[in-house]
Each structure stands twice: as C-alpha cells, then as structure tokens.
PDB file of C-alpha atoms in Angstrom:
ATOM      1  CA  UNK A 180      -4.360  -8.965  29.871  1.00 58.00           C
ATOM      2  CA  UNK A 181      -2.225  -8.187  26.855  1.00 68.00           C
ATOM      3  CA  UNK A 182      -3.145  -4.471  25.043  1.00 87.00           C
ATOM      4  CA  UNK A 183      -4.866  -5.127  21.290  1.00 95.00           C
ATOM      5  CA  UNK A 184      -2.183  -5.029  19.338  1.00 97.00           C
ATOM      6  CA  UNK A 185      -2.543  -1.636  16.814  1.00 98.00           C
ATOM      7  CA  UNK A 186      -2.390  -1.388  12.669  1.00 98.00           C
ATOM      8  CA  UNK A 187      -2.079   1.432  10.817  1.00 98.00           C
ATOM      9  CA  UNK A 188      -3.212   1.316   7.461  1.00 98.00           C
ATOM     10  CA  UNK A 189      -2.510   4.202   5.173  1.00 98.00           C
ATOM     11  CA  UNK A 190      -4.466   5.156   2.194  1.00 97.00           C
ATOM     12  CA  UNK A 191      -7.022   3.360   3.965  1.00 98.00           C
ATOM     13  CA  UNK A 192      -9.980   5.204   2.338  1.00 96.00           C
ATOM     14  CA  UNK A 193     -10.642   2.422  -0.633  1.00 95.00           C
ATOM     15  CA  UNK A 194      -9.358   0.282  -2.294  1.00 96.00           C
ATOM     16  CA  UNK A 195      -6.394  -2.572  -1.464  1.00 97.00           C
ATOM     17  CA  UNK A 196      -6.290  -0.273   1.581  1.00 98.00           C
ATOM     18  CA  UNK A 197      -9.690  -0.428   3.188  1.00 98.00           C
ATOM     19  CA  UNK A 198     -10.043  -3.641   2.160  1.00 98.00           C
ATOM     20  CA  UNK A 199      -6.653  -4.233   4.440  1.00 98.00           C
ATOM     21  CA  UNK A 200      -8.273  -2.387   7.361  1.00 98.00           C
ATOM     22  CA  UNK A 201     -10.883  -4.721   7.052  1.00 98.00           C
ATOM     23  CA  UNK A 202      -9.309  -7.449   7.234  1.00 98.00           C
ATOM     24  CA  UNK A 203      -6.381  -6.637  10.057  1.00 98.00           C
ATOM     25  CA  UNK A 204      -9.617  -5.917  11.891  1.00 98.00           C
ATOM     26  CA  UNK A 205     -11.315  -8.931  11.695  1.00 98.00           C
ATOM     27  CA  UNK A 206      -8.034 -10.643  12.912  1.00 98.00           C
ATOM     28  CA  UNK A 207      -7.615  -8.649  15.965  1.00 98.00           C
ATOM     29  CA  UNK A 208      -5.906  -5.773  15.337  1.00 98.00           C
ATOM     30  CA  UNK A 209      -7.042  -1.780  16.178  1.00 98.00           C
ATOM     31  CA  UNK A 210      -6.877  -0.570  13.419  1.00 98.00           C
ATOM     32  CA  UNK A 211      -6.235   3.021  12.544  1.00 98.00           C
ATOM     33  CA  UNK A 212      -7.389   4.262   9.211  1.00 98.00           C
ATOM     34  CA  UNK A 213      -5.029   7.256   7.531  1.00 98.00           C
ATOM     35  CA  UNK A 214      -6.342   8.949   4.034  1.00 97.00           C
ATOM     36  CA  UNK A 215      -6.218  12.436   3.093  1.00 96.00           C
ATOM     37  CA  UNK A 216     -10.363  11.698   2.492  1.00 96.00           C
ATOM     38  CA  UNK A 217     -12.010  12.119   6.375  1.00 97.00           C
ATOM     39  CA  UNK A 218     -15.071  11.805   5.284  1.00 97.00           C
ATOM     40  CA  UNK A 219     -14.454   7.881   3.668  1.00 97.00           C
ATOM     41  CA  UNK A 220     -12.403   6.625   6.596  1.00 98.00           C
ATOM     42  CA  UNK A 221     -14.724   8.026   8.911  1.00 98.00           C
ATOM     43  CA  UNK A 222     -17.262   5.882   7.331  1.00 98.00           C
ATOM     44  CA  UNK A 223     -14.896   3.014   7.297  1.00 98.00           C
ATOM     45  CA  UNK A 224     -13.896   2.956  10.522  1.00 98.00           C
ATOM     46  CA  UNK A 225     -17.703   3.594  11.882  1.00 98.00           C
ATOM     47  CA  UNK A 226     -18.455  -0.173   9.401  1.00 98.00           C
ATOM     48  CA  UNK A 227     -15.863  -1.610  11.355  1.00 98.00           C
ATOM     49  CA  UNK A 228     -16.788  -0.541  14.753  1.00 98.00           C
ATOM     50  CA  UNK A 229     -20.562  -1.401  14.463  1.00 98.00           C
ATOM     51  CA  UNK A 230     -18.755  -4.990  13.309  1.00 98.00           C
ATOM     52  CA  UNK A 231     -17.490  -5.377  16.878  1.00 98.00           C
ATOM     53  CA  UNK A 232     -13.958  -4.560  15.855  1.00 98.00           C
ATOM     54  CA  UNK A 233     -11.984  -1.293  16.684  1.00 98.00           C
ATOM     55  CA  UNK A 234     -11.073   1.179  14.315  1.00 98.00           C
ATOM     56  CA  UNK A 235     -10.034   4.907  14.333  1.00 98.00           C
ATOM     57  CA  UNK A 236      -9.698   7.308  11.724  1.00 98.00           C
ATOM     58  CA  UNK A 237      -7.244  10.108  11.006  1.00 98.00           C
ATOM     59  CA  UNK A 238      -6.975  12.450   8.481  1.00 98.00           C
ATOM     60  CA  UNK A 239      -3.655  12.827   7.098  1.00 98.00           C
ATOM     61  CA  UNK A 240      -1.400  13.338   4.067  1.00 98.00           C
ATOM     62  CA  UNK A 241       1.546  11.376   3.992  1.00 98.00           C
ATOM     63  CA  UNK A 242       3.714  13.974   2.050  1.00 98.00           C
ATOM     64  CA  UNK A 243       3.310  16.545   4.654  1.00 98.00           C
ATOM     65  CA  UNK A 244       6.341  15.587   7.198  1.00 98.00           C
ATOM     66  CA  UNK A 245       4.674  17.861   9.923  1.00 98.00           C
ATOM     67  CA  UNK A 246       1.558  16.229   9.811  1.00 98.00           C
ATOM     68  CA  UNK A 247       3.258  12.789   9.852  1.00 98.00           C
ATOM     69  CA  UNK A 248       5.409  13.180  12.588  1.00 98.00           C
ATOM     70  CA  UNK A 249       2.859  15.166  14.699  1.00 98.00           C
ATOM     71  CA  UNK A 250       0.327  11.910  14.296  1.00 98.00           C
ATOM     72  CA  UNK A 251       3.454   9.506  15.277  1.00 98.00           C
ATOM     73  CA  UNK A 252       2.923  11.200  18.549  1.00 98.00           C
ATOM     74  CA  UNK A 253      -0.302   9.511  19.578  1.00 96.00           C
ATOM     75  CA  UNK A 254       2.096   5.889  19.292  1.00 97.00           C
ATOM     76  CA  UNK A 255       4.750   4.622  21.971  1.00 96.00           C
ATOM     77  CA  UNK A 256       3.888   1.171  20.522  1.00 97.00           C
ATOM     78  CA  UNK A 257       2.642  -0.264  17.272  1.00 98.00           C
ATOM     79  CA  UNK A 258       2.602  -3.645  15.987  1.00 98.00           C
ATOM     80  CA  UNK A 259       1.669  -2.938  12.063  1.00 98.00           C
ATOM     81  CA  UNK A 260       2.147  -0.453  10.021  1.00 99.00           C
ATOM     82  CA  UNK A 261       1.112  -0.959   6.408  1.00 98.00           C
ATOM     83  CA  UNK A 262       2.255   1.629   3.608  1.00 98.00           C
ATOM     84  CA  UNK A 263      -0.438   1.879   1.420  1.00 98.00           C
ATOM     85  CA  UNK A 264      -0.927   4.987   0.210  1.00 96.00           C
ATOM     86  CA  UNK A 265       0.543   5.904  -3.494  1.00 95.00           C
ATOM     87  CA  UNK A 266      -1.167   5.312  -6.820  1.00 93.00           C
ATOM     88  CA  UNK A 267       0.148   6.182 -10.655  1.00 93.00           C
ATOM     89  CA  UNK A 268      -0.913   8.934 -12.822  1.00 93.00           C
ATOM     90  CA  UNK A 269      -0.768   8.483 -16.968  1.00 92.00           C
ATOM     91  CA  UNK A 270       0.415   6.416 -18.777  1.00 92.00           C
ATOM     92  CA  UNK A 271       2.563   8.697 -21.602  1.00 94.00           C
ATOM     93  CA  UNK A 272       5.706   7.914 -22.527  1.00 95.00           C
ATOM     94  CA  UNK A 273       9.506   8.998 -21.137  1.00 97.00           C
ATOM     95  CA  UNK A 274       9.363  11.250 -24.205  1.00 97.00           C
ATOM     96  CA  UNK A 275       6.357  12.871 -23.236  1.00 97.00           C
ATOM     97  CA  UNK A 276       5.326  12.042 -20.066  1.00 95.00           C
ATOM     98  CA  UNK A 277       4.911  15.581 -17.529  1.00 96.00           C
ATOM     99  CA  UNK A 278       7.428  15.674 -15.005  1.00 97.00           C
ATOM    100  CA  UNK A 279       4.569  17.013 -12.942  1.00 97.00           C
ATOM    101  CA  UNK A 280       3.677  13.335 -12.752  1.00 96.00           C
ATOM    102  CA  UNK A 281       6.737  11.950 -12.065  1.00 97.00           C
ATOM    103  CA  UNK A 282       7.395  13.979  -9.231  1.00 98.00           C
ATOM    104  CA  UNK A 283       4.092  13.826  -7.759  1.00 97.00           C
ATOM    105  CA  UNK A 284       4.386   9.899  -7.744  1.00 97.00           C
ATOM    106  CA  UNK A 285       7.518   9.959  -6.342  1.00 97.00           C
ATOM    107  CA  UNK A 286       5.957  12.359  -3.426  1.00 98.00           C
ATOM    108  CA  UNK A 287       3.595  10.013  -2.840  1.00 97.00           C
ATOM    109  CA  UNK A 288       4.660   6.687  -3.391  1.00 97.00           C
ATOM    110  CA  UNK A 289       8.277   6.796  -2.067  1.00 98.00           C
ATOM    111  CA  UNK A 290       8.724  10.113   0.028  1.00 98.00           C
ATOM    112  CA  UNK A 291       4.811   9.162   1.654  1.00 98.00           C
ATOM    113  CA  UNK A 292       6.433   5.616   2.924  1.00 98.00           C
ATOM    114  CA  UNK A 293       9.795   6.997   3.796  1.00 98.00           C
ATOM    115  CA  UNK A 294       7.909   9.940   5.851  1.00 98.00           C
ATOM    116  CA  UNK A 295       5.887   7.362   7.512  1.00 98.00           C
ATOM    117  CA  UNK A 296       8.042   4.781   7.987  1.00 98.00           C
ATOM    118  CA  UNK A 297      10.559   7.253   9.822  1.00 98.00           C
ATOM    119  CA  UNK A 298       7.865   8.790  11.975  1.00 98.00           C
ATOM    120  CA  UNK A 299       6.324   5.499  13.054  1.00 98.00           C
ATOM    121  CA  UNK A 300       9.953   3.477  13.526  1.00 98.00           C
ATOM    122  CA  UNK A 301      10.113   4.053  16.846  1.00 98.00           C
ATOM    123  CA  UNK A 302       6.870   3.442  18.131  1.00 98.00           C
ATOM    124  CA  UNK A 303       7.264  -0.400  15.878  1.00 98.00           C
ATOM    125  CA  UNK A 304      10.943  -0.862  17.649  1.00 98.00           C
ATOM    126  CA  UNK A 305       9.518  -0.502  21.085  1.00 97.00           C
ATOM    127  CA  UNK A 306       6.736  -3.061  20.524  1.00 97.00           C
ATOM    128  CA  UNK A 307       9.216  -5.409  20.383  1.00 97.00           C
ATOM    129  CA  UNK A 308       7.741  -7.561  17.301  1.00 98.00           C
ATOM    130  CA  UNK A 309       6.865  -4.928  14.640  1.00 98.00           C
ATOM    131  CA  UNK A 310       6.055  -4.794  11.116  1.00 98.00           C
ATOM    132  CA  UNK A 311       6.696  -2.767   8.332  1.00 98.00           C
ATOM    133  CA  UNK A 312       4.462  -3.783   5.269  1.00 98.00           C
ATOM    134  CA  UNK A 313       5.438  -1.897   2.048  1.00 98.00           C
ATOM    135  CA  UNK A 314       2.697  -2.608  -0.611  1.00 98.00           C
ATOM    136  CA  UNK A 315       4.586  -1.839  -4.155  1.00 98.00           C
ATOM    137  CA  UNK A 316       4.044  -3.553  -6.965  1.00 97.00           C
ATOM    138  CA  UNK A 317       5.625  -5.821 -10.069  1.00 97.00           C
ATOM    139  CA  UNK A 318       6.210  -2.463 -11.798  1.00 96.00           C
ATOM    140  CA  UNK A 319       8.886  -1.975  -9.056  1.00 97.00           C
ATOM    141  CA  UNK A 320      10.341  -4.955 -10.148  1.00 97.00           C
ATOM    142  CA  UNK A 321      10.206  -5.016 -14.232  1.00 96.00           C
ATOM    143  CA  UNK A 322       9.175  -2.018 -16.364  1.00 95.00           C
ATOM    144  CA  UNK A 323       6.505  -1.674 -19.775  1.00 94.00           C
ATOM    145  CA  UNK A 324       5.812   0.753 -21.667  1.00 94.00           C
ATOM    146  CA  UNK A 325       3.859   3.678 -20.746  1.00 94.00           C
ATOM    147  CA  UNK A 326       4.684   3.339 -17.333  1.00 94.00           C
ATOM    148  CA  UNK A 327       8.206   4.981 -16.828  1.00 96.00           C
ATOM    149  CA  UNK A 328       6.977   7.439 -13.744  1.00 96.00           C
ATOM    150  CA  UNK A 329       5.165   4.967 -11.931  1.00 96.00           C
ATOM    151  CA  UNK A 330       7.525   2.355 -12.552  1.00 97.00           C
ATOM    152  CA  UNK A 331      10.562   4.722 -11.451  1.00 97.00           C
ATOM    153  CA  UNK A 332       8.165   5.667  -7.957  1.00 98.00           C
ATOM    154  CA  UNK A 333       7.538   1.995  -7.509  1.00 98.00           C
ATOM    155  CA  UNK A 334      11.320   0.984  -8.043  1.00 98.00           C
ATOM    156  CA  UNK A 335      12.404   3.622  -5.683  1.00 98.00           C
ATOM    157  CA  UNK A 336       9.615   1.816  -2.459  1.00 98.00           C
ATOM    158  CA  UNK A 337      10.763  -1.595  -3.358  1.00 98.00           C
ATOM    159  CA  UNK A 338      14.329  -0.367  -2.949  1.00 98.00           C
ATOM    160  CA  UNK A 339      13.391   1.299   0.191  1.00 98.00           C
ATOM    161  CA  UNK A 340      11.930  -1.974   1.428  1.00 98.00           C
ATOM    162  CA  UNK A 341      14.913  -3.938   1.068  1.00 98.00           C
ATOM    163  CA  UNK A 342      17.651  -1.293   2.375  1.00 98.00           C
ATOM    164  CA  UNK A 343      15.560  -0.585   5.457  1.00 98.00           C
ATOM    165  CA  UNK A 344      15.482  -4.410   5.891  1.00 98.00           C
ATOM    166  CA  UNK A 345      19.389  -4.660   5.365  1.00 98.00           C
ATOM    167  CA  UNK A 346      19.585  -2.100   7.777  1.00 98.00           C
ATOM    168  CA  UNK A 347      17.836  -2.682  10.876  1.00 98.00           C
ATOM    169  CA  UNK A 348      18.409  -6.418  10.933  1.00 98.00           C
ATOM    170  CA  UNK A 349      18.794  -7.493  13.976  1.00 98.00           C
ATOM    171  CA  UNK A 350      15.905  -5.592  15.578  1.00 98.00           C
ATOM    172  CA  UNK A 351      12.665  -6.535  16.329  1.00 98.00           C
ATOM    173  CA  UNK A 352      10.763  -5.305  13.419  1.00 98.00           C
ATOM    174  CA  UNK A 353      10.460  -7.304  10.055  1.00 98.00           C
ATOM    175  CA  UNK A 354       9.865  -5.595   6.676  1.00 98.00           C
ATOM    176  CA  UNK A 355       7.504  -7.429   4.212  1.00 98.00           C
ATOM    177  CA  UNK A 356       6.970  -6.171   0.538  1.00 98.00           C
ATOM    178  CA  UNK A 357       3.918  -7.060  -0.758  1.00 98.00           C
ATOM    179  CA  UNK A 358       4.152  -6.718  -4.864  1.00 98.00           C
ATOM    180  CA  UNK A 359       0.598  -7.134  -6.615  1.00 98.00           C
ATOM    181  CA  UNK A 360       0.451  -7.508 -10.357  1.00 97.00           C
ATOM    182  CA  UNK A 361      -3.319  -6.676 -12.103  1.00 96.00           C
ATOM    183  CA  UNK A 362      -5.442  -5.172  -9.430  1.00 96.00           C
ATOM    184  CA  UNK A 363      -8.979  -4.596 -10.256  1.00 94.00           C
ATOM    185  CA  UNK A 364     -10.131  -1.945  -7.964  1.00 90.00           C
ATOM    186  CA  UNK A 365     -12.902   1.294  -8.159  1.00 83.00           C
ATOM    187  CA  UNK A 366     -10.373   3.630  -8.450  1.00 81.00           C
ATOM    188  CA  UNK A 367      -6.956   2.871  -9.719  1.00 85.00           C
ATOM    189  CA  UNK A 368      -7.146   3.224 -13.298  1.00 80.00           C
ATOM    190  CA  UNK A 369      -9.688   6.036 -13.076  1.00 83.00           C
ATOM    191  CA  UNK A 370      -7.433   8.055 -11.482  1.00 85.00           C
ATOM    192  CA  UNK A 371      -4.771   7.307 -13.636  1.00 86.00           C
ATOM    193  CA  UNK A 372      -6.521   8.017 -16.578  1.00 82.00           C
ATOM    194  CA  UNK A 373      -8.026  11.207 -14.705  1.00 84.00           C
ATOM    195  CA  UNK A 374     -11.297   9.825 -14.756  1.00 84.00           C
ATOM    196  CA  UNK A 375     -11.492   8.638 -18.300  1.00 82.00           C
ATOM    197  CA  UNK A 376     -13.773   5.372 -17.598  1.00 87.00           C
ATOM    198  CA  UNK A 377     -13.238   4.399 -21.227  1.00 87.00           C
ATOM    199  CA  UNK A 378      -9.241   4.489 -20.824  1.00 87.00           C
ATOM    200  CA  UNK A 379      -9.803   2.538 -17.196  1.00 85.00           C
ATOM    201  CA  UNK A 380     -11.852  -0.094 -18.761  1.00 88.00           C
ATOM    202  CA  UNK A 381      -9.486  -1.547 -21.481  1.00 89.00           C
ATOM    203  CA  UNK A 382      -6.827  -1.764 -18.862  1.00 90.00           C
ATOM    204  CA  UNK A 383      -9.113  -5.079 -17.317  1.00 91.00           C
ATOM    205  CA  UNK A 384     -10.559  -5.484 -20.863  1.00 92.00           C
ATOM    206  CA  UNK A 385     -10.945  -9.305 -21.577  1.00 94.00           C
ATOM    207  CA  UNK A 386      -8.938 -10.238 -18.559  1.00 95.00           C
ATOM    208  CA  UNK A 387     -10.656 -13.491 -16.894  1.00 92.00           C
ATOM    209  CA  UNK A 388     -10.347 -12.419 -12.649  1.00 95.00           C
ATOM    210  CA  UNK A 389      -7.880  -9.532 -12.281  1.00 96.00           C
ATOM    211  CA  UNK A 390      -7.255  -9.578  -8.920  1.00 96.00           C
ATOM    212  CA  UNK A 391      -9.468  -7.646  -6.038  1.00 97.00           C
ATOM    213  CA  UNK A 392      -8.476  -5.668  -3.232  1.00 97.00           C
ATOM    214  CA  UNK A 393      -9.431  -8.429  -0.970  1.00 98.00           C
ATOM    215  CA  UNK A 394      -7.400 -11.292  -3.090  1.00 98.00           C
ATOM    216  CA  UNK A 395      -4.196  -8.477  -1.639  1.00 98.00           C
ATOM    217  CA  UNK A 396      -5.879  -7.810   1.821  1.00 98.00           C
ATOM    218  CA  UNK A 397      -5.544 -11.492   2.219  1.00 98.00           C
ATOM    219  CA  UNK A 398      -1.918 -11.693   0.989  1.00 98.00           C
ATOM    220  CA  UNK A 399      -1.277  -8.403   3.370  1.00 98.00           C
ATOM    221  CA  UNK A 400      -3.222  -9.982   6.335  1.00 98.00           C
ATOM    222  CA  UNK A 401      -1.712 -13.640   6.308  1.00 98.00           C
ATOM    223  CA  UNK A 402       2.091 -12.594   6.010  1.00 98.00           C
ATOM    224  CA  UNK A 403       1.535  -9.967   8.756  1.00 98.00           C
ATOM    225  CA  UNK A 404      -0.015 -12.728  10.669  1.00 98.00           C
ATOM    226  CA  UNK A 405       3.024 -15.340  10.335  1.00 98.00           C
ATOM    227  CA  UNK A 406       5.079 -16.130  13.454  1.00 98.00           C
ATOM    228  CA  UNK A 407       7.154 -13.293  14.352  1.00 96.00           C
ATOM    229  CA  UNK A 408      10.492 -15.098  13.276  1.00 97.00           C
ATOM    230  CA  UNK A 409       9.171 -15.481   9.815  1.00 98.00           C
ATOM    231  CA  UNK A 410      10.035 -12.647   7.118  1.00 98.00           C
ATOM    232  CA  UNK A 411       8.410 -12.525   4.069  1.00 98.00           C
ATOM    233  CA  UNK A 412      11.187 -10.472   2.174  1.00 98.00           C
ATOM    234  CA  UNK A 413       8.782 -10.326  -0.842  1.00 98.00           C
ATOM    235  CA  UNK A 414       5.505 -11.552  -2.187  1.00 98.00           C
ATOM    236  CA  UNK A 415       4.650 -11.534  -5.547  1.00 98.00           C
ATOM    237  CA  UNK A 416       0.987 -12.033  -6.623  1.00 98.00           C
ATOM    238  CA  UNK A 417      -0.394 -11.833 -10.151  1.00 98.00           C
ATOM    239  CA  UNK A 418      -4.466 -13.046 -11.531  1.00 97.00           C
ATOM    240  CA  UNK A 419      -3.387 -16.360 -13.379  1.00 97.00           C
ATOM    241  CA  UNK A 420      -4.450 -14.898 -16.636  1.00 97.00           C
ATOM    242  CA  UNK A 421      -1.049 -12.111 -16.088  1.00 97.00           C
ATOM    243  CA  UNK A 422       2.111 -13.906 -16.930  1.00 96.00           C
ATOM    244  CA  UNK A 423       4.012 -10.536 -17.027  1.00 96.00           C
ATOM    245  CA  UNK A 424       3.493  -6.633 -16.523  1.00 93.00           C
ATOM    246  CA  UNK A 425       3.299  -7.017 -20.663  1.00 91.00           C
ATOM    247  CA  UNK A 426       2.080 -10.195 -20.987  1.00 95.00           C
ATOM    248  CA  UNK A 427      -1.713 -10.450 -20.290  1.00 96.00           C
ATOM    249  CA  UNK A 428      -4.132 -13.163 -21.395  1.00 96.00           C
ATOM    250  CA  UNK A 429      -7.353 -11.461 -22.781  1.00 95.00           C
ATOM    251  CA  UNK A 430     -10.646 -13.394 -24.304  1.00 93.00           C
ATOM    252  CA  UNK A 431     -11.622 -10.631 -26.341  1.00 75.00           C
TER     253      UNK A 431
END
C-alpha cells in the first residue's frame, strides 16, 4: 500500500494558507501546517483531523535557517511543499517608505522561500514526483504605486521561481508559481496597514467579489493535483472586477 503522500504548507495559520491546508487535505494529502502562530495551526490541524484527514502542526519561522533546516530533518520524502508564508507591510512611497520594511519583506517573502525551499529540496527530489509551489503575486510581475517594497520582495520570489525551475530541469520536481491579484482575506491588509481597519477597508472598497482564500486554495490545489508531467510555470488569477494591479472596477 502506497505511503499518503505529505504537504507542507507554510504560513498555514490563516488565510490563502490554511485555506490551502484545507484543501490539500481533503484531496489526500498529510498535511503539515508551519506558522510562527502554534496556537492557530494547532487548532487547524486538530479541524482537520476530527474531519478524517491528517494534519500536523509545527511551529516555525521561516527566516530562522536553523530552525528550517532542523525541521527538514523529520522528511526523507515529500510530495508538496507550498511557500506560503510572506505578506507586505505599508504602503508609503520609495521616497519615504522605511527600509525597515523593505528588508523585513524581503526576509520573509524571498529569504523565507529560499530557506525553505533549500532545506526541503532534498526530501522533494527523493520522492521522485515533487512539487515546489511558490505563491507570489501580480505585484511580482507589474508594479503601482505605493507598493515599491512589496513589489521589490514579490519580484525577487517570482524570480526565484523561475531560476530554480531553469535549474533543476530535468529532475523530478516541478515548480508552479501561483500569482493572485485582489485577495480578500482577514488579515492581509490589516497587517499592512498595522491594524488600521479603516485603511484595510478601502483597499476592497466597492470591489464586486475580490477574491477569497479558497478561490486561491483551489487554484493551489488543482495545479498541484495535475499529472506529474504537467508544469504549470505560472498562474495568474485576478476577481473579474481587477483588470490590473491599478486598474480596479469599484461601484462606489
């Protein structure tokens, strides 16, 4: 009888994340929940456990390489892994934007995924069919205004996702990039904003459907869940109502 294949999801404890773990679980994978928040993926994983699915939870923060390569140990195989974790803070511009910022989105969004993605290459290699999801975004792919730090972070993961691709062609791991435009989620644009509710609201403001974590938990979960010869290099999705990163239909 052939092992459950195993998913790691990180930044797993809400958001596109959880809703990920979710998902991968309900399609048959183990799923292992990583968040620097033990206390939310605990709670996750213990949903999707008394589901009838399997799920295990470990605390961890992706910039800490020690930590990272010490929780690669518990893998010889893994089938998924899905870079997750990341996240933008303000929204000032180049001129006046704290390099505080910058660098801690960098830390996050592209040295998190390269620390993890390093760690866990191995373990995806010696599956023999693994996957390496990178969820960016369209700011890695165009810029606006306001957005210079997090744009620069995301730029830097979707370039990571498509040298790492170039570069271990020929093995048997794919890399998808998974781009998602206007994402609707609890915490996002609160935690930009540093909990300014006001400031998070206008980003959605008028927007008929911004997308939901689960509208890209289902993107995540069906290209992970193509035929092991297919490669979805990269997936752009975007609420109808978002023509652009700058261009956004609003009723009101």
């Amino acid at each position: 009888m052939a092992a459950t294949p195993i998913a790691v999801i990180t930044g797993a404890s809400s958001g596109i994340g959880a809703a990920t773990a979710r998902q991968l679980a309900a399609a048959g994978y183990r799923v292992v929940l990583t968040a620097r928040r033990k206390d939310r993926i605990e709670a996750l994983a213990a949903e999707i456990n008394d589901a009838g699915h399997h799920a295990t939870a470990y605390a961890l923060d992706v910039t800490d390489r020690d930590a990272v390569n010490e929780f690669a140990t518990a893998f010889r195989t893994l089938a998924v892994l899905v870079n997750n974790a990341g996240g933008a803070l303000g929204a000032d511009p180049v001129a006046t934007g704290d390099p505080a910022d910058w660098r801690q989105m960098y830390e996050t969004n592209v040295i998190g995924t390269l620390n993890v993605t390093q760690a866990l290459l191995p373990a995806l290699t010696g599956s023999g069919d693994g996957t390496v999801v990178i969820l960016s975004s369209t700011a890695g792919l165009s810029t606006y205004e306001g957005g210079g730090g997090y744009v620069a972070a995301k730029h830097g993961e979707h370039v990571l996702a498509e040298t790492l691709r170039l570069e271990i062609v020929g093995t048997p791991v794919r890399v998808i990039e998974v781009a998602p435009g206007m994402v609707k989620t609890e915490e996002f644009a609160t935690t930009r904003f540093r909990g300014d509710t006001e400031k998070a609201a206008k980003v959605y403001a008028g927007v008929d459907a911004p997308l939901t974590a689960d509208d890209v938990a289902d993107t995540i979960t069906w290209a992970v869940t193509r035929p092991s010869h297919v490669n979805i290099d990269l997936l752009v999705v975007r609420p109808r109502a978002q023509a652009s990163n700058s261009k956004v239909h609003r009723t009101a």
